[in-house]
Coordinates of C-alpha atoms in Angstrom, one line a residue:
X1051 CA 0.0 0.0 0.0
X1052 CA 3.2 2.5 1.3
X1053 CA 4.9 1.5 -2.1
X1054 CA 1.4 2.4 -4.0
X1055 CA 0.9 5.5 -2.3
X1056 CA 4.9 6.4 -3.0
X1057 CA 4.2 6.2 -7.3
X1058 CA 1.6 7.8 -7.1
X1059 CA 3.0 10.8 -5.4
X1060 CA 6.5 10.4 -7.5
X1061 CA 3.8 10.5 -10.7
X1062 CA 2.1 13.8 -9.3
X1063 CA 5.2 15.3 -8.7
X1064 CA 6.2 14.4 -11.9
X1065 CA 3.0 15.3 -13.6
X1066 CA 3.0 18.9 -11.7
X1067 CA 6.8 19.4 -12.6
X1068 CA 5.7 19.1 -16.6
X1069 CA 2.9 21.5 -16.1
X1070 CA 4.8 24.2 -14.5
X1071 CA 8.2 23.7 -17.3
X1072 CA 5.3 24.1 -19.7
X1073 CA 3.7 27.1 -18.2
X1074 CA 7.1 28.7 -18.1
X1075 CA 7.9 28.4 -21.9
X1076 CA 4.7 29.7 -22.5
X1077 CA 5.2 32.7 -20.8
X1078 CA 8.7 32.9 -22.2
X1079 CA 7.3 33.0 -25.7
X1080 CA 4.6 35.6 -25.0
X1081 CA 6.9 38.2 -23.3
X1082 CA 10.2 37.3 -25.9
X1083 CA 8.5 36.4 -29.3
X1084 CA 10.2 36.0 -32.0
X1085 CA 13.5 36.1 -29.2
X1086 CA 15.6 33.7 -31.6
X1087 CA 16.3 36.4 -34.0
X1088 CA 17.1 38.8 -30.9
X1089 CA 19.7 35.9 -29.8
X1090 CA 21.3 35.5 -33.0
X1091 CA 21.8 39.5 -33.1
X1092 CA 23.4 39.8 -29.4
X1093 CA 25.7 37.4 -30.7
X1094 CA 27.1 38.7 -33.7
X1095 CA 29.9 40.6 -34.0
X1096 CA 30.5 44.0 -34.7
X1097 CA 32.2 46.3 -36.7
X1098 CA 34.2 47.6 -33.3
X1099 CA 35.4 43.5 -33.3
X1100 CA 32.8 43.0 -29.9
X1101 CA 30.4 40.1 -29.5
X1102 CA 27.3 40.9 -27.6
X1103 CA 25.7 38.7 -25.6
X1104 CA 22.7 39.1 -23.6
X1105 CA 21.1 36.4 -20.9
X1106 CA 18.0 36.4 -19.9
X1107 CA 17.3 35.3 -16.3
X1108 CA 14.9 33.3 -15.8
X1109 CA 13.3 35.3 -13.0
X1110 CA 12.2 38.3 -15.2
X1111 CA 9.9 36.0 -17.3
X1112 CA 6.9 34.5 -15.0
X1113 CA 5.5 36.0 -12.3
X1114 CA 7.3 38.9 -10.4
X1115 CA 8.4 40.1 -13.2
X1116 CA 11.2 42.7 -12.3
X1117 CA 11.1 43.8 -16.0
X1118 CA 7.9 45.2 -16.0
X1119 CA 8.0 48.9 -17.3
X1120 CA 11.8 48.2 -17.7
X1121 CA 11.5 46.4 -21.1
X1122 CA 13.3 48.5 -23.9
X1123 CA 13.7 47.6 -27.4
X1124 CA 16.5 47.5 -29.6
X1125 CA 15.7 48.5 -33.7
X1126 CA 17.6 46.7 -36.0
X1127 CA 18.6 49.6 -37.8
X1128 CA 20.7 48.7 -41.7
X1129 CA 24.5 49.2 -40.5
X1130 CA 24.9 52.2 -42.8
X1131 CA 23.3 54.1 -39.2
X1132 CA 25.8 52.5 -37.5
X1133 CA 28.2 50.2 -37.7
X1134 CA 29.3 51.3 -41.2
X1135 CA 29.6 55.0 -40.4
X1136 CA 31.7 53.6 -37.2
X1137 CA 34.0 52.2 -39.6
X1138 CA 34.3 55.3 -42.1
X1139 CA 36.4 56.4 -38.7
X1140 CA 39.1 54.6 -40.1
X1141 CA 39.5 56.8 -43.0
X1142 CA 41.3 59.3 -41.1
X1143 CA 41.0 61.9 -44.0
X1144 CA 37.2 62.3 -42.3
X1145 CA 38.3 63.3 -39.2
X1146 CA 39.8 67.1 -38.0
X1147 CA 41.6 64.1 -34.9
X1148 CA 42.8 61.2 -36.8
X1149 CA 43.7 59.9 -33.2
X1150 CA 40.3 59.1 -32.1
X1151 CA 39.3 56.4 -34.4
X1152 CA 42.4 53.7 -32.6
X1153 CA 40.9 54.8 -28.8
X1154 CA 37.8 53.3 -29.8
X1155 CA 38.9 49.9 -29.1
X1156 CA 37.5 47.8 -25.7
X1157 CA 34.3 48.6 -26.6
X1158 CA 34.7 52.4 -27.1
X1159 CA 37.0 53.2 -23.9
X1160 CA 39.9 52.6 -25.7
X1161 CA 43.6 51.4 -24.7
X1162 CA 43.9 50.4 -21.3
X1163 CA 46.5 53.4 -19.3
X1164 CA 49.3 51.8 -17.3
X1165 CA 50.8 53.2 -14.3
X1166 CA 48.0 55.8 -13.7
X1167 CA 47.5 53.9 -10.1
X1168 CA 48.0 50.4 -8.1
X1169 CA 47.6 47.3 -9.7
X1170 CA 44.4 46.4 -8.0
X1171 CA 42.6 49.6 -9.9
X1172 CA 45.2 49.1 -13.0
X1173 CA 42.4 47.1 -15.4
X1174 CA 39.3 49.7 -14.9
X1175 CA 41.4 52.9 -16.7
X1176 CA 41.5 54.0 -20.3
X1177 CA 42.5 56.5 -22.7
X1178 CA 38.7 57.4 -23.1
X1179 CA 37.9 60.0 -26.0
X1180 CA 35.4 62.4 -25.1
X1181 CA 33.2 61.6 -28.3
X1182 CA 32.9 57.8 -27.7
X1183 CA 30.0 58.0 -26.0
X1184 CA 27.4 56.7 -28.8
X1185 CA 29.8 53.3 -28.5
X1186 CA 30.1 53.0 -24.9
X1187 CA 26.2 53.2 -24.3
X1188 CA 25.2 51.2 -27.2
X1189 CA 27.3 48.3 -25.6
X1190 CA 26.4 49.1 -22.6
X1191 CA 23.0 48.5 -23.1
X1192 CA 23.3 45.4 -25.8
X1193 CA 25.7 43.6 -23.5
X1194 CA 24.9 44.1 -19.6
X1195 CA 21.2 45.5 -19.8
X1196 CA 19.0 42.8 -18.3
X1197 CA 15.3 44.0 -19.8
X1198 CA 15.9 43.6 -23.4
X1199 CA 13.1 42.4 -25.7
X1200 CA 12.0 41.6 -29.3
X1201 CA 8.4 42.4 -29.2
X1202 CA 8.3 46.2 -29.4
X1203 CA 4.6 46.1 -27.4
X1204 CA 6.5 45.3 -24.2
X1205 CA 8.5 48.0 -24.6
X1206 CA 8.9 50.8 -22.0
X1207 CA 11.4 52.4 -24.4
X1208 CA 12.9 52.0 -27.9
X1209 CA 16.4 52.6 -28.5
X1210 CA 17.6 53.7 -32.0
X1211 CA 21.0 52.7 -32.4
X1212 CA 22.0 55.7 -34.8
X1213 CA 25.7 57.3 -34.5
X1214 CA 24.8 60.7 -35.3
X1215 CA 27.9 62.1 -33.8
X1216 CA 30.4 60.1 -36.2
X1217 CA 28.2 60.7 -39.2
X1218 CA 28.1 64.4 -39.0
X1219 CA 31.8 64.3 -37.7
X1220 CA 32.6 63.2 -41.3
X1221 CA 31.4 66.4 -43.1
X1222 CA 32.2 69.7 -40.2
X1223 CA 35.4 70.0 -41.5
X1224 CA 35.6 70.8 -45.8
X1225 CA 33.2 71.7 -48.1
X1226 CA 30.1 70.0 -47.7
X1227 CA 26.9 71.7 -48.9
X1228 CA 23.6 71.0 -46.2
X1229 CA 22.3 68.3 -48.7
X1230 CA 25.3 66.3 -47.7
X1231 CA 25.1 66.6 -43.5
X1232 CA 21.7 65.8 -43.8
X1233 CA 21.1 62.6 -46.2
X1234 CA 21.8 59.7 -43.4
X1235 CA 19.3 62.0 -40.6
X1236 CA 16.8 61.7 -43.8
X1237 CA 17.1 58.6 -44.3
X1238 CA 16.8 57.5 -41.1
X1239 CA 13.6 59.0 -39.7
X1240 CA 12.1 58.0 -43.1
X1241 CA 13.0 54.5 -42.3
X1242 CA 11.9 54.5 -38.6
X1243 CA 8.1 56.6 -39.2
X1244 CA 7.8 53.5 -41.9
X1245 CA 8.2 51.1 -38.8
X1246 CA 4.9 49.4 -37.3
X1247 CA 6.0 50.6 -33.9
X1248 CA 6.2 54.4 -34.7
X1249 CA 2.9 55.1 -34.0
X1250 CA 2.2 52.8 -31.3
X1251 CA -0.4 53.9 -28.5
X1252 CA -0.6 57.1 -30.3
X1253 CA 3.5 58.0 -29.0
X1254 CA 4.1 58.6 -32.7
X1255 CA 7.8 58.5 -31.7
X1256 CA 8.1 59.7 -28.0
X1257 CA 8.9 56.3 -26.6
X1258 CA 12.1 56.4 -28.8
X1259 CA 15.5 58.0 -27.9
X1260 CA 19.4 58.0 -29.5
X1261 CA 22.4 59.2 -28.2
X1262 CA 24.8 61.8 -29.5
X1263 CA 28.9 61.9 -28.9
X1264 CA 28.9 64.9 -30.2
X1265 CA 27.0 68.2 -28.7
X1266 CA 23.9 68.8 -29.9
X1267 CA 24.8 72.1 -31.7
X1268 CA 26.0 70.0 -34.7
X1269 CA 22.7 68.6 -35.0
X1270 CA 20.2 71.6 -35.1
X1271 CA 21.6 73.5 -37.6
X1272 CA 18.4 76.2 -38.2
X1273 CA 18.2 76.5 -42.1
X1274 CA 19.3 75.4 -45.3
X1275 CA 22.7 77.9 -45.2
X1276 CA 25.6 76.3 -46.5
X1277 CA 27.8 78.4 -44.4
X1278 CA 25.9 77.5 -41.1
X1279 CA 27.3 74.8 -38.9
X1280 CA 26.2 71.2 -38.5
X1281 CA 23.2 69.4 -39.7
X1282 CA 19.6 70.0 -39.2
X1283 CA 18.6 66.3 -37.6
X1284 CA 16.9 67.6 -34.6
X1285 CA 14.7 70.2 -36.8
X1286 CA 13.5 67.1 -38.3
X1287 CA 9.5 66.9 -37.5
X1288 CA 10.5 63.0 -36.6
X1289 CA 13.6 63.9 -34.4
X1290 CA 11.6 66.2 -32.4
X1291 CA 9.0 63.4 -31.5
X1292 CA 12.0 61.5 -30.2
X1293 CA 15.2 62.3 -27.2
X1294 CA 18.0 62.8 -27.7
X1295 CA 20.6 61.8 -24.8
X1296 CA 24.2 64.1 -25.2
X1297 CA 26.8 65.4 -23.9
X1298 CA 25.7 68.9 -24.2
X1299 CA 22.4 70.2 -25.3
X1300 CA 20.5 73.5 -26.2
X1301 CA 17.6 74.5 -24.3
X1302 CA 15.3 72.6 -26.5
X1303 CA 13.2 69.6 -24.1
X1304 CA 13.9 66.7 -25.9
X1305 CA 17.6 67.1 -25.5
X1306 CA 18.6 65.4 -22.5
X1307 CA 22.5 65.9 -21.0
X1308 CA 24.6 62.7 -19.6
X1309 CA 28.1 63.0 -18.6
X1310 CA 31.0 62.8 -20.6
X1311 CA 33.0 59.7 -21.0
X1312 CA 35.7 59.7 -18.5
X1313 CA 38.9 57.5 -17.8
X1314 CA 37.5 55.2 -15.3
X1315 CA 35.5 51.8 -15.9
X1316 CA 35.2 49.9 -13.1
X1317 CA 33.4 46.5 -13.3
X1318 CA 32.3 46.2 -9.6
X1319 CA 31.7 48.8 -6.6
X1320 CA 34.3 47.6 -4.3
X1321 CA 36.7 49.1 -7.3
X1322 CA 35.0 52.9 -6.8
X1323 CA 34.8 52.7 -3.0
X1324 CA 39.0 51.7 -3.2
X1325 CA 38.8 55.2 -5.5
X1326 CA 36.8 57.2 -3.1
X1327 CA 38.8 56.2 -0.6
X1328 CA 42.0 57.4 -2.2
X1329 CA 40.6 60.8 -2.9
X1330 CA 39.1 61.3 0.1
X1331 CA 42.7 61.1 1.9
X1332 CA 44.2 62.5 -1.4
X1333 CA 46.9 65.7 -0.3
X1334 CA 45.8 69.0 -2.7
X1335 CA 49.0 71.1 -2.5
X1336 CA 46.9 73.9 -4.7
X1337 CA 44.3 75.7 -4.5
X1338 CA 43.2 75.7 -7.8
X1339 CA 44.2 74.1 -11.5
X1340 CA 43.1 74.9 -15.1
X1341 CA 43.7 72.3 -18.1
X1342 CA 43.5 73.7 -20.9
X1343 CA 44.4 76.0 -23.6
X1344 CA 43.4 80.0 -25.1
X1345 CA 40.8 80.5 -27.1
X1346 CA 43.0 83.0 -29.5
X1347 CA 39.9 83.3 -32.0
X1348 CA 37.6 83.8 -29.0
X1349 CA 38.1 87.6 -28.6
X1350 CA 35.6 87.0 -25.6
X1351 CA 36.8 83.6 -23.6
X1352 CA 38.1 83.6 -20.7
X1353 CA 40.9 81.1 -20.5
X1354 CA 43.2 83.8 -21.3
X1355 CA 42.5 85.4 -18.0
X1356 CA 42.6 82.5 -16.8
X1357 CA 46.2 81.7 -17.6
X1358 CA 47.4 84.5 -16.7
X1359 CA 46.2 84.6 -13.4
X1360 CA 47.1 80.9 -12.8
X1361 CA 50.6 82.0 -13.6
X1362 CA 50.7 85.0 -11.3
X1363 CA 49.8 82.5 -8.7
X1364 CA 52.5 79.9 -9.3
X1365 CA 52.6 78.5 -5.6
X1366 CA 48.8 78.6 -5.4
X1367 CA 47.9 77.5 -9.4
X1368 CA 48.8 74.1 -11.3
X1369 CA 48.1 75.1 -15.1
X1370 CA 48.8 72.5 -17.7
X1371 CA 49.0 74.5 -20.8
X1372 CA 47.2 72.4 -23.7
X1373 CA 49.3 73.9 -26.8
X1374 CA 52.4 73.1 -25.0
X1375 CA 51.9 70.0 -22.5
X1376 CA 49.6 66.7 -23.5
X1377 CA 46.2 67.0 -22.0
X1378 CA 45.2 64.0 -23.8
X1379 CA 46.8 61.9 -21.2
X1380 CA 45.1 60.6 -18.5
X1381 CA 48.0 60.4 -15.9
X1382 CA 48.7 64.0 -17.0
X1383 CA 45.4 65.5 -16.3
X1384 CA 44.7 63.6 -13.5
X1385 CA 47.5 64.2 -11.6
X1386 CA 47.0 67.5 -11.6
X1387 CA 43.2 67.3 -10.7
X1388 CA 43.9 65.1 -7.7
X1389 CA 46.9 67.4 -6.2
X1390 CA 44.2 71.0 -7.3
X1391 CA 41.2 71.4 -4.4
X1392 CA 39.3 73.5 -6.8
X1393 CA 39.5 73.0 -11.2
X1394 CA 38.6 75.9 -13.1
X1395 CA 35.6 74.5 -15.8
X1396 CA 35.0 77.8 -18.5
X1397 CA 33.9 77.6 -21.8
X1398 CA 35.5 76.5 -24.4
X1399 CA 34.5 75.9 -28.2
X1400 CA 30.8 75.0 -26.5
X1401 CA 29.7 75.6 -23.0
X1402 CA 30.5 72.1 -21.4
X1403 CA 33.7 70.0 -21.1
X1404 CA 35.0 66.6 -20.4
X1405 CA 37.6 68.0 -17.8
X1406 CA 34.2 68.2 -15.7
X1407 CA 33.6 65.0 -14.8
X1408 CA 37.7 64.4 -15.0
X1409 CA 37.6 66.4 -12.0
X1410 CA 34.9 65.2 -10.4
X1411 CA 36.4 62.1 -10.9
X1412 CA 39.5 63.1 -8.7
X1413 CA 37.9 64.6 -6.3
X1414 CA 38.4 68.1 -7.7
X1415 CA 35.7 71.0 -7.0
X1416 CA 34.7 72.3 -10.1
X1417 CA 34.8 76.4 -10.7
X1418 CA 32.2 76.9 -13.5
X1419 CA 31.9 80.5 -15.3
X1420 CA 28.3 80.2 -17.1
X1421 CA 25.3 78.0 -15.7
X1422 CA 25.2 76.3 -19.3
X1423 CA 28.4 74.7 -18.5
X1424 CA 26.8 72.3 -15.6
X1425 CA 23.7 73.7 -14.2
X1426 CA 21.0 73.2 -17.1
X1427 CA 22.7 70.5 -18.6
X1428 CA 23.3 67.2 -16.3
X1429 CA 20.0 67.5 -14.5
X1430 CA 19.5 63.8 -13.8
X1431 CA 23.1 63.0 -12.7
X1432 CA 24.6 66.4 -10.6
X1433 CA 22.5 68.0 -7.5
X1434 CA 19.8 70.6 -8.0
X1435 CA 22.0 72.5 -4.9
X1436 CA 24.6 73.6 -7.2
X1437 CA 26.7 75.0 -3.9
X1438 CA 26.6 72.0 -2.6
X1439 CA 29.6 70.8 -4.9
X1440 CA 30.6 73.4 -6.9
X1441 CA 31.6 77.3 -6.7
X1442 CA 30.2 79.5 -9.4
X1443 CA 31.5 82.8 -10.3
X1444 CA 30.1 84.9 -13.3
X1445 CA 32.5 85.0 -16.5
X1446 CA 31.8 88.3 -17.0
X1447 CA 33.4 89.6 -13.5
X1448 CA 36.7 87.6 -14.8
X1449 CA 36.5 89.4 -18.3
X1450 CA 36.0 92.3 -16.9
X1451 CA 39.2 92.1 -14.6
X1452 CA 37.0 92.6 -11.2
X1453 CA 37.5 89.5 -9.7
X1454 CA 40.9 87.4 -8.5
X1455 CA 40.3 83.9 -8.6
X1456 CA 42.7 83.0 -5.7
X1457 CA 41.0 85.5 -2.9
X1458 CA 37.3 84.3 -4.6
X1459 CA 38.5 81.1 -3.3
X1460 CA 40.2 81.5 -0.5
X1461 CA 37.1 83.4 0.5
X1462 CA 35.5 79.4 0.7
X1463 CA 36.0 78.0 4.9
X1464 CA 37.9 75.2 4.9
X1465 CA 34.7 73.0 6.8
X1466 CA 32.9 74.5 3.4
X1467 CA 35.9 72.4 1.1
X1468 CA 35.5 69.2 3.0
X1469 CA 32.1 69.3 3.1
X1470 CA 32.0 70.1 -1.4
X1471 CA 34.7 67.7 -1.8
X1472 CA 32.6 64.9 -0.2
X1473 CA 29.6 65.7 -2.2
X1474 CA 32.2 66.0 -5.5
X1475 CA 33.2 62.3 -4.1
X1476 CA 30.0 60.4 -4.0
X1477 CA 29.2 62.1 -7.1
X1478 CA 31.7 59.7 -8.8
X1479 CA 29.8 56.5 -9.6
X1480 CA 26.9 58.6 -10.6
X1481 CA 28.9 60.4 -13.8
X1482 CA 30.8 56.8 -14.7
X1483 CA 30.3 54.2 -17.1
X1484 CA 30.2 50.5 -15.9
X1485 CA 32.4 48.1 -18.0
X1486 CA 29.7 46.0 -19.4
X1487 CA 32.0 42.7 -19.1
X1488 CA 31.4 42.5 -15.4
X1489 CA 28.1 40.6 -14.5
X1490 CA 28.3 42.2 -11.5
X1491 CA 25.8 44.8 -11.0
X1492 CA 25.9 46.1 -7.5
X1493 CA 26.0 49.9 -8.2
X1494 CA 24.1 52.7 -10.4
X1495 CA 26.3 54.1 -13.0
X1496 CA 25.3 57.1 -15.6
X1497 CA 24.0 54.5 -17.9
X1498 CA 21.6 53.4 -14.7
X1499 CA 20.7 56.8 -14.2
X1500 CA 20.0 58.1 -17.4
X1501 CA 17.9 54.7 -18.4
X1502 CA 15.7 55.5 -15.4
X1503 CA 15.4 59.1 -16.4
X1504 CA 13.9 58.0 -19.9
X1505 CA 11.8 55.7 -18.2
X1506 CA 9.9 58.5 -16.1
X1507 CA 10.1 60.5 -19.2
X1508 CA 8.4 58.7 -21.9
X1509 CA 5.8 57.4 -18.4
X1510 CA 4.6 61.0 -17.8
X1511 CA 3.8 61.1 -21.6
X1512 CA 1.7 57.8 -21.9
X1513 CA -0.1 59.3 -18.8
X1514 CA -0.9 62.1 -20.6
X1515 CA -2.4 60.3 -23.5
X1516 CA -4.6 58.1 -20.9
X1517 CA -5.6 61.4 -19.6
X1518 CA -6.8 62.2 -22.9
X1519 CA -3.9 65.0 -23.0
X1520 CA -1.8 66.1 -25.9
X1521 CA 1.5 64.1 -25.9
X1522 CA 3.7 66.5 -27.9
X1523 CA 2.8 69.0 -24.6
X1524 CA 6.0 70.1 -23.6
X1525 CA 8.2 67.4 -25.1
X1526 CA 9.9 69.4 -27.7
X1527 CA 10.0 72.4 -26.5
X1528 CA 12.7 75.6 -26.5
X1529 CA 12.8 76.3 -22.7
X1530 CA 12.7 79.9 -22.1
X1531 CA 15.1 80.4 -19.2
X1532 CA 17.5 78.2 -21.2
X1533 CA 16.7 80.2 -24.0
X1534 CA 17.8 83.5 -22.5
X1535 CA 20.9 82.5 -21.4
X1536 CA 21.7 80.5 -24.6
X1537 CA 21.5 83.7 -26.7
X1538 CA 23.4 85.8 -24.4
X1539 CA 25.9 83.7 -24.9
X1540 CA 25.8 83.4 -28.6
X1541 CA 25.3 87.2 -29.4
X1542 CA 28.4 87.8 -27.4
X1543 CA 29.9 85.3 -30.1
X1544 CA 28.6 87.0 -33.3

């Protein structure tokens, strides 16, 4: 009877265990149709000599879904959007910086720097460029982004892999009419309105989003001039139905700033805390640095001022003179960041700069000269209390020759410095991007960030639409305040 009783529960168990393996693939079908054709595209190889992969766990397809309103989807745009204009790099007869097509390597960070630090730190460092970033996020969110899916419906958001930044790259510099600077950013919002998902739950768009390497000044170029800079993507009807995430924007909505590309790619948070530690007990023997060179051409910058006042100051100043020293190295730069307490940020060709989140990244305060430079840019990634990790002091008192940089800062307590510097120190795995390698996941990066900053963007808009709102309300939109400044700053230009 025991022995009876034992089959038959052994055949249950057996019976139930079926079922529930069934149950499972069916609800791995529904949420990933059609996911054979997203496997076989993880894993090819591309032009930057990378093979994506992507796993799914098994615990974001039945119930408890963590995915849900995570899911984004990847277009599988013809490689002349990407991958092909990623390899025109090569021709270095394109670029005004041959250099930056070979630091594209490791999946856009580039060569890996030796003797920057110790050994345990050695593997996470890299001769970043500063325009990589349309490489760096692409792979970061093909090859460690765990909410991927092939059936558009699911998704929260829809990624366009474009490379606008190296397309438009290829024609700044010679004599390219506007008919040339625009044909890809033709082409390619003609192929996406033509996609069934375009118009989906009336978004017409909104749910998608790109990302630039380049600022978005070379992609709104405001007529058909010749002589007029950039291309005119972003006046596109289509473009402005989508966001744009770049380094630097204009005060137009659905341009969205995210940090520059910097050095340091840790793949786990024991690796940034080993950082933080070392800059927080990090000796600053000045008071202030400035990396860079004069703007000659720019009969309004700044830096000359600049330089010349870091050089009056010799024992309080480090200046490392960009037309004379290498400021393309990252042991250079950051070894005078990390001995500098406060790093003068001003404008350069455009408002923002890499050397931002380069001294952020050593623990540096940053001085900024115009609010465009930080403030209205990296609102999802820096604090709303800009005081609270920066100093700000107007450019205009600096041109003018009222203020002295070294007594403005001085002026700052010391318990005011340690307190900024913290601030600057926590901000550092906030404005960093994650090697994508390292399954570990155990802290929020600027991919993280700006990922959930889409996601509560392109929310608020499907709420409108169930509210029976207009969508396009406020999505693409110049914002005045933004506005105001932004002219200022280019009539002072003309």
């Amino acid at each position: 009877m025991a022995k009876t009783q034992t089959i038959a529960w052994v055949n249950h168990l057996l019976l139930f265990s079926l079922i529930a393996l069934t149950l499972v693939f069916i609800s791995y079908f529904t949420i990933h149709h059609n996911s054979a054709s997203l496997a076989k595209y993880l894993t090819e190889t591309t032009a930057a000599g990378v093979t994506f992969q992507q796993q799914y766990a098994a615990s974001n397809v039945a119930g408890g879904n963590t995915c849900s309103g995570r899911y984004i989807y990847v277009h599988h745009l013809p490689t002349r959007f990407n991958d092909d204009v990623f390899n025109s790099c090569r021709d270095s007869s394109l670029l005004k910086n041959p250099d930056m097509c070979p630091n594209l390597s490791n999946l856009g960070f580039g060569a890996q720097v030796n003797g920057l630090i110790t050994e345990r730190l050695a593997s996470s460092w890299y001769a970043t460029n500063h325009f990589s970033l349309e490489v760096i996020f692409r792979h970061r969110l093909m090859k460690s982004y765990d909410c991927l899916t092939n059936d558009s419906s699911l998704a929260s958001l829809i990624y366009v892999p474009f490379y606008p930044g190296f397309d438009i790259v290829r024609h700044l510099w010679g004599n390219y009419n506007t008919t040339v600077r625009d044909a890809l950013g033709f082409e390619l919002v003609s192929w996406l309105k033509n996609q069934p998902n375009w118009k989906t739950s009336g978004l017409w768009g909104r749910d998608h989003f790109f990302v630039s390497g380049r600022i978005a000044w070379d992609l709104r170029r405001p007529d058909d001039d010749d002589s007029h800079w950039g291309s005119k993507l972003m006046q596109l009807p289509e473009a402005m139905n989508m966001t744009m995430l770049s380094i630097e924007t204009t005060s137009w909505s659905n341009e969205l700033g995210i940090p520059y590309p910097t050095y340091f790619h840790p793949r786990r948070v024991k690796e940034v805390h080993r950082w933080q530690k070392r800059m927080t007990r990090q000796k600053r023997p000045y008071l202030f640095s400035f990396v860079g060179g004069p703007r000659a051409n720019m009969t309004d910058s700044i830096r000359g001022e600049l330089i010349n006042q870091c050089l009056a100051s010799r024992r309080n100043c480090k200046l490392l003179n960009c037309h004379s020293a290498n400021c393309t190295s990252p042991i250079e730069v950051l070894k005078v960041f990390r001995n500098s307490v406060f790093c003068l940020q001003p404008a350069g060709d455009s408002y923002t700069r890499r050397s931002t989140f380069d001294s952020i990244l050593a623990g540096c305060i940053p001085v900024f000269f115009h609010p465009f430079s930080a403030y209205t840019q990296y609102i999802w990634h820096l604090p709303r209390n800009y005081s609270s990790y920066s100093v700000y002091i107007p450019e205009n008192l600096v041109r003018e020759g009222i203020v002295s940089i070294r007594m403005q800062l001085l002026q700052v307590s010391k318990a005011e410095v340690v307190s900024m510097r913290q601030e600057v120190i926590n901000l550092i795995p906030k404005v960093i991007y994650r090697d994508p390698r390292s399954k570990s996941k155990d802290f929020e990066d600027a991919f993280d960030i700006a990922i959930k900053g889409m996601l509560e963007r392109v929310g608020k808009v499907r709420r409108q639409i169930e509210e029976g709102k207009d969508p396009g309300t406020g999505f693409a939109e110049p914002g005045s305040w933004k506005l105001k400044l932004e002219e200022g700053w280019y009539r002072e230009r003309s």
